[in-house]
Amino acid sequence: MNFLLALHNLTRWVVVVLIVVALVRAYSGWLQKKAWVGMDRQVSLFTTIALDVQLLLGLILYVGHWLPLWSDVSAVMSTPIIRLFALEHPFYGLLAVIVAHVGSSRAKKATEDANKHKAIAIFFSIVVVLLLILMPWGRPLLRGF
């Protein structure tokens, strides 16, 4: 479990780097009316893949550690740290992945380059807000193996 938790933590930073790169490319492409190039598609694709990996690792951790705690719902809901990891963190994480996929799909379906950039810019910005909400700020920012 400790290895998976460390891997989940490291993947978080991969997501952060990729989403920053995707947002810089999307906003500059949208505002400066740049062409949608292969690198734009790759960055958005790798960002959603990294989010998917993060979700998968999180689900494995959830099933192994947090899911069994739901046998006592009142304890989960009345203890803030347990509620964070058993309910809020996975909810916002799943929502972030869904929003990222919707944005990527919209970009793929858009016919104009500006609309492709705009879709990524808007939807990935929402993902950043969701990630900021779900981030367990009281925990170490980098957990070792």
PDB file of C-alpha atoms in Angstrom:
ATOM      1  CA  MET A   1       0.000   0.000   0.000  1.00  0.00           C
ATOM      2  CA  ASN A   2       2.816   2.428   0.799  1.00  0.00           C
ATOM      3  CA  PHE A   3       4.302   1.921  -2.660  1.00  0.00           C
ATOM      4  CA  LEU A   4       0.946   2.634  -4.313  1.00  0.00           C
ATOM      5  CA  LEU A   5       0.458   5.722  -2.169  1.00  0.00           C
ATOM      6  CA  ALA A   6       3.912   7.013  -3.153  1.00  0.00           C
ATOM      7  CA  LEU A   7       3.175   6.256  -6.809  1.00  0.00           C
ATOM      8  CA  HIS A   8      -0.201   8.033  -6.539  1.00  0.00           C
ATOM      9  CA  ASN A   9       1.639  11.020  -5.087  1.00  0.00           C
ATOM     10  CA  LEU A  10       4.289  11.086  -7.816  1.00  0.00           C
ATOM     11  CA  THR A  11       1.661  10.763 -10.522  1.00  0.00           C
ATOM     12  CA  ARG A  12       0.011  13.860  -9.059  1.00  0.00           C
ATOM     13  CA  TRP A  13       3.076  15.877 -10.046  1.00  0.00           C
ATOM     14  CA  VAL A  14       3.078  14.412 -13.553  1.00  0.00           C
ATOM     15  CA  VAL A  15      -0.548  15.557 -13.841  1.00  0.00           C
ATOM     16  CA  VAL A  16       0.334  19.032 -12.539  1.00  0.00           C
ATOM     17  CA  VAL A  17       3.173  19.485 -15.043  1.00  0.00           C
ATOM     18  CA  LEU A  18       1.143  18.169 -17.971  1.00  0.00           C
ATOM     19  CA  ILE A  19      -1.931  20.217 -17.195  1.00  0.00           C
ATOM     20  CA  VAL A  20       0.137  23.395 -16.860  1.00  0.00           C
ATOM     21  CA  VAL A  21       1.735  22.711 -20.252  1.00  0.00           C
ATOM     22  CA  ALA A  22      -1.681  21.919 -21.764  1.00  0.00           C
ATOM     23  CA  LEU A  23      -3.186  25.114 -20.362  1.00  0.00           C
ATOM     24  CA  VAL A  24      -0.321  27.313 -21.566  1.00  0.00           C
ATOM     25  CA  ARG A  25      -0.615  25.813 -25.050  1.00  0.00           C
ATOM     26  CA  ALA A  26      -4.428  26.035 -25.040  1.00  0.00           C
ATOM     27  CA  TYR A  27      -4.701  29.624 -23.836  1.00  0.00           C
ATOM     28  CA  SER A  28      -1.934  30.851 -26.112  1.00  0.00           C
ATOM     29  CA  GLY A  29      -3.446  28.958 -29.046  1.00  0.00           C
ATOM     30  CA  TRP A  30      -6.923  30.278 -28.314  1.00  0.00           C
ATOM     31  CA  LEU A  31      -5.991  33.908 -27.622  1.00  0.00           C
ATOM     32  CA  GLN A  32      -3.315  34.181 -30.310  1.00  0.00           C
ATOM     33  CA  LYS A  33      -5.358  32.202 -32.855  1.00  0.00           C
ATOM     34  CA  LYS A  34      -2.649  29.586 -33.406  1.00  0.00           C
ATOM     35  CA  ALA A  35      -3.156  26.410 -35.370  1.00  0.00           C
ATOM     36  CA  TRP A  36      -4.019  23.236 -33.490  1.00  0.00           C
ATOM     37  CA  VAL A  37      -0.962  21.066 -34.075  1.00  0.00           C
ATOM     38  CA  GLY A  38      -0.063  17.499 -33.223  1.00  0.00           C
ATOM     39  CA  MET A  39       1.755  18.584 -30.065  1.00  0.00           C
ATOM     40  CA  ASP A  40      -1.460  20.187 -28.752  1.00  0.00           C
ATOM     41  CA  ARG A  41      -3.335  16.927 -29.233  1.00  0.00           C
ATOM     42  CA  GLN A  42      -0.507  14.905 -27.665  1.00  0.00           C
ATOM     43  CA  VAL A  43      -0.270  17.120 -24.590  1.00  0.00           C
ATOM     44  CA  SER A  44      -4.022  16.959 -23.983  1.00  0.00           C
ATOM     45  CA  LEU A  45      -3.980  13.198 -24.576  1.00  0.00           C
ATOM     46  CA  PHE A  46      -1.053  12.614 -22.189  1.00  0.00           C
ATOM     47  CA  THR A  47      -2.755  14.802 -19.598  1.00  0.00           C
ATOM     48  CA  THR A  48      -5.938  12.742 -19.698  1.00  0.00           C
ATOM     49  CA  ILE A  49      -3.903   9.513 -19.638  1.00  0.00           C
ATOM     50  CA  ALA A  50      -2.013  10.736 -16.565  1.00  0.00           C
ATOM     51  CA  LEU A  51      -5.341  11.593 -14.919  1.00  0.00           C
ATOM     52  CA  ASP A  52      -6.621   8.105 -15.794  1.00  0.00           C
ATOM     53  CA  VAL A  53      -3.544   6.501 -14.228  1.00  0.00           C
ATOM     54  CA  GLN A  54      -3.997   8.691 -11.167  1.00  0.00           C
ATOM     55  CA  LEU A  55      -7.634   7.608 -10.931  1.00  0.00           C
ATOM     56  CA  LEU A  56      -6.723   3.927 -11.291  1.00  0.00           C
ATOM     57  CA  LEU A  57      -4.105   4.151  -8.546  1.00  0.00           C
ATOM     58  CA  GLY A  58      -6.549   6.048  -6.369  1.00  0.00           C
ATOM     59  CA  LEU A  59      -9.268   3.436  -6.905  1.00  0.00           C
ATOM     60  CA  ILE A  60      -6.887   0.644  -5.903  1.00  0.00           C
ATOM     61  CA  LEU A  61      -5.970   2.559  -2.752  1.00  0.00           C
ATOM     62  CA  TYR A  62      -9.630   3.330  -2.094  1.00  0.00           C
ATOM     63  CA  VAL A  63     -10.791  -0.276  -2.351  1.00  0.00           C
ATOM     64  CA  GLY A  64      -7.918  -1.499  -0.208  1.00  0.00           C
ATOM     65  CA  HIS A  65      -8.160   1.094   2.538  1.00  0.00           C
ATOM     66  CA  TRP A  66     -11.148   3.461   2.509  1.00  0.00           C
ATOM     67  CA  LEU A  67     -14.021   1.349   1.189  1.00  0.00           C
ATOM     68  CA  PRO A  68     -14.103  -0.967   4.237  1.00  0.00           C
ATOM     69  CA  LEU A  69     -14.639   2.056   6.497  1.00  0.00           C
ATOM     70  CA  TRP A  70     -18.088   2.607   4.950  1.00  0.00           C
ATOM     71  CA  SER A  71     -19.451  -0.158   7.184  1.00  0.00           C
ATOM     72  CA  ASP A  72     -19.806   2.650   9.758  1.00  0.00           C
ATOM     73  CA  VAL A  73     -21.236   5.559   7.736  1.00  0.00           C
ATOM     74  CA  SER A  74     -21.646   7.830  10.754  1.00  0.00           C
ATOM     75  CA  ALA A  75     -17.961   7.469  11.641  1.00  0.00           C
ATOM     76  CA  VAL A  76     -16.943   8.307   8.071  1.00  0.00           C
ATOM     77  CA  MET A  77     -19.171  11.360   7.905  1.00  0.00           C
ATOM     78  CA  SER A  78     -18.350  12.664  11.375  1.00  0.00           C
ATOM     79  CA  THR A  79     -14.554  12.435  11.086  1.00  0.00           C
ATOM     80  CA  PRO A  80     -13.239  15.150   8.738  1.00  0.00           C
ATOM     81  CA  ILE A  81     -10.003  13.415   7.646  1.00  0.00           C
ATOM     82  CA  ILE A  82     -11.791  10.121   6.983  1.00  0.00           C
ATOM     83  CA  ARG A  83     -14.614  11.926   5.129  1.00  0.00           C
ATOM     84  CA  LEU A  84     -11.989  13.713   3.028  1.00  0.00           C
ATOM     85  CA  PHE A  85     -10.326  10.507   1.832  1.00  0.00           C
ATOM     86  CA  ALA A  86     -13.369   8.221   1.825  1.00  0.00           C
ATOM     87  CA  LEU A  87     -15.776  10.608   0.082  1.00  0.00           C
ATOM     88  CA  GLU A  88     -14.603  14.060  -1.011  1.00  0.00           C
ATOM     89  CA  HIS A  89     -11.168  13.248  -2.470  1.00  0.00           C
ATOM     90  CA  PRO A  90     -12.389  10.386  -4.689  1.00  0.00           C
ATOM     91  CA  PHE A  91     -15.538  12.283  -5.728  1.00  0.00           C
ATOM     92  CA  TYR A  92     -13.635  15.344  -6.941  1.00  0.00           C
ATOM     93  CA  GLY A  93     -10.946  13.146  -8.503  1.00  0.00           C
ATOM     94  CA  LEU A  94     -13.498  11.211 -10.533  1.00  0.00           C
ATOM     95  CA  LEU A  95     -15.218  14.457 -11.496  1.00  0.00           C
ATOM     96  CA  ALA A  96     -11.886  15.944 -12.632  1.00  0.00           C
ATOM     97  CA  VAL A  97     -11.208  12.933 -14.872  1.00  0.00           C
ATOM     98  CA  ILE A  98     -14.697  13.142 -16.387  1.00  0.00           C
ATOM     99  CA  VAL A  99     -14.334  16.884 -17.070  1.00  0.00           C
ATOM    100  CA  ALA A 100     -10.912  16.320 -18.678  1.00  0.00           C
ATOM    101  CA  HIS A 101     -12.338  13.654 -20.981  1.00  0.00           C
ATOM    102  CA  VAL A 102     -15.288  15.853 -21.933  1.00  0.00           C
ATOM    103  CA  GLY A 103     -12.866  18.670 -22.775  1.00  0.00           C
ATOM    104  CA  SER A 104     -10.659  16.378 -24.829  1.00  0.00           C
ATOM    105  CA  SER A 105     -13.694  15.025 -26.659  1.00  0.00           C
ATOM    106  CA  ARG A 106     -14.957  18.526 -27.407  1.00  0.00           C
ATOM    107  CA  ALA A 107     -11.539  19.504 -28.730  1.00  0.00           C
ATOM    108  CA  LYS A 108     -11.417  16.413 -30.924  1.00  0.00           C
ATOM    109  CA  LYS A 109     -14.892  17.109 -32.357  1.00  0.00           C
ATOM    110  CA  ALA A 110     -14.328  20.843 -32.926  1.00  0.00           C
ATOM    111  CA  THR A 111     -13.722  21.816 -36.537  1.00  0.00           C
ATOM    112  CA  GLU A 112     -11.925  25.123 -35.968  1.00  0.00           C
ATOM    113  CA  ASP A 113      -8.524  25.331 -34.304  1.00  0.00           C
ATOM    114  CA  ALA A 114      -9.611  28.161 -31.991  1.00  0.00           C
ATOM    115  CA  ASN A 115     -12.475  26.021 -30.694  1.00  0.00           C
ATOM    116  CA  LYS A 116     -10.119  23.103 -30.046  1.00  0.00           C
ATOM    117  CA  HIS A 117      -7.854  25.347 -27.967  1.00  0.00           C
ATOM    118  CA  LYS A 118     -10.863  26.934 -26.266  1.00  0.00           C
ATOM    119  CA  ALA A 119     -12.293  23.551 -25.226  1.00  0.00           C
ATOM    120  CA  ILE A 120      -9.032  22.453 -23.651  1.00  0.00           C
ATOM    121  CA  ALA A 121      -8.508  25.847 -21.995  1.00  0.00           C
ATOM    122  CA  ILE A 122     -11.957  25.929 -20.406  1.00  0.00           C
ATOM    123  CA  PHE A 123     -12.332  22.295 -19.407  1.00  0.00           C
ATOM    124  CA  PHE A 124      -8.770  21.842 -18.167  1.00  0.00           C
ATOM    125  CA  SER A 125      -9.141  25.060 -16.143  1.00  0.00           C
ATOM    126  CA  ILE A 126     -12.149  23.471 -14.453  1.00  0.00           C
ATOM    127  CA  VAL A 127     -10.012  20.378 -13.834  1.00  0.00           C
ATOM    128  CA  VAL A 128      -7.404  22.543 -12.094  1.00  0.00           C
ATOM    129  CA  VAL A 129     -10.069  23.977  -9.785  1.00  0.00           C
ATOM    130  CA  LEU A 130     -11.284  20.467  -8.970  1.00  0.00           C
ATOM    131  CA  LEU A 131      -7.716  19.300  -8.331  1.00  0.00           C
ATOM    132  CA  LEU A 132      -7.134  22.210  -5.984  1.00  0.00           C
ATOM    133  CA  ILE A 133     -10.288  21.275  -4.084  1.00  0.00           C
ATOM    134  CA  LEU A 134      -9.386  17.596  -3.771  1.00  0.00           C
ATOM    135  CA  MET A 135      -5.710  18.100  -2.919  1.00  0.00           C
ATOM    136  CA  PRO A 136      -5.054  16.946   0.656  1.00  0.00           C
ATOM    137  CA  TRP A 137      -3.218  20.146   1.624  1.00  0.00           C
ATOM    138  CA  GLY A 138      -2.340  18.981   5.136  1.00  0.00           C
ATOM    139  CA  ARG A 139      -0.334  16.038   3.804  1.00  0.00           C
ATOM    140  CA  PRO A 140       3.263  16.026   2.588  1.00  0.00           C
ATOM    141  CA  LEU A 141       3.554  17.371  -0.933  1.00  0.00           C
ATOM    142  CA  LEU A 142       6.080  14.697  -1.863  1.00  0.00           C
ATOM    143  CA  ARG A 143       5.914  11.254  -0.309  1.00  0.00           C
ATOM    144  CA  GLY A 144       8.909   8.980  -0.783  1.00  0.00           C
ATOM    145  CA  PHE A 145       9.077   5.342  -1.645  1.00  0.00           C
TER     146      PHE A 145
END
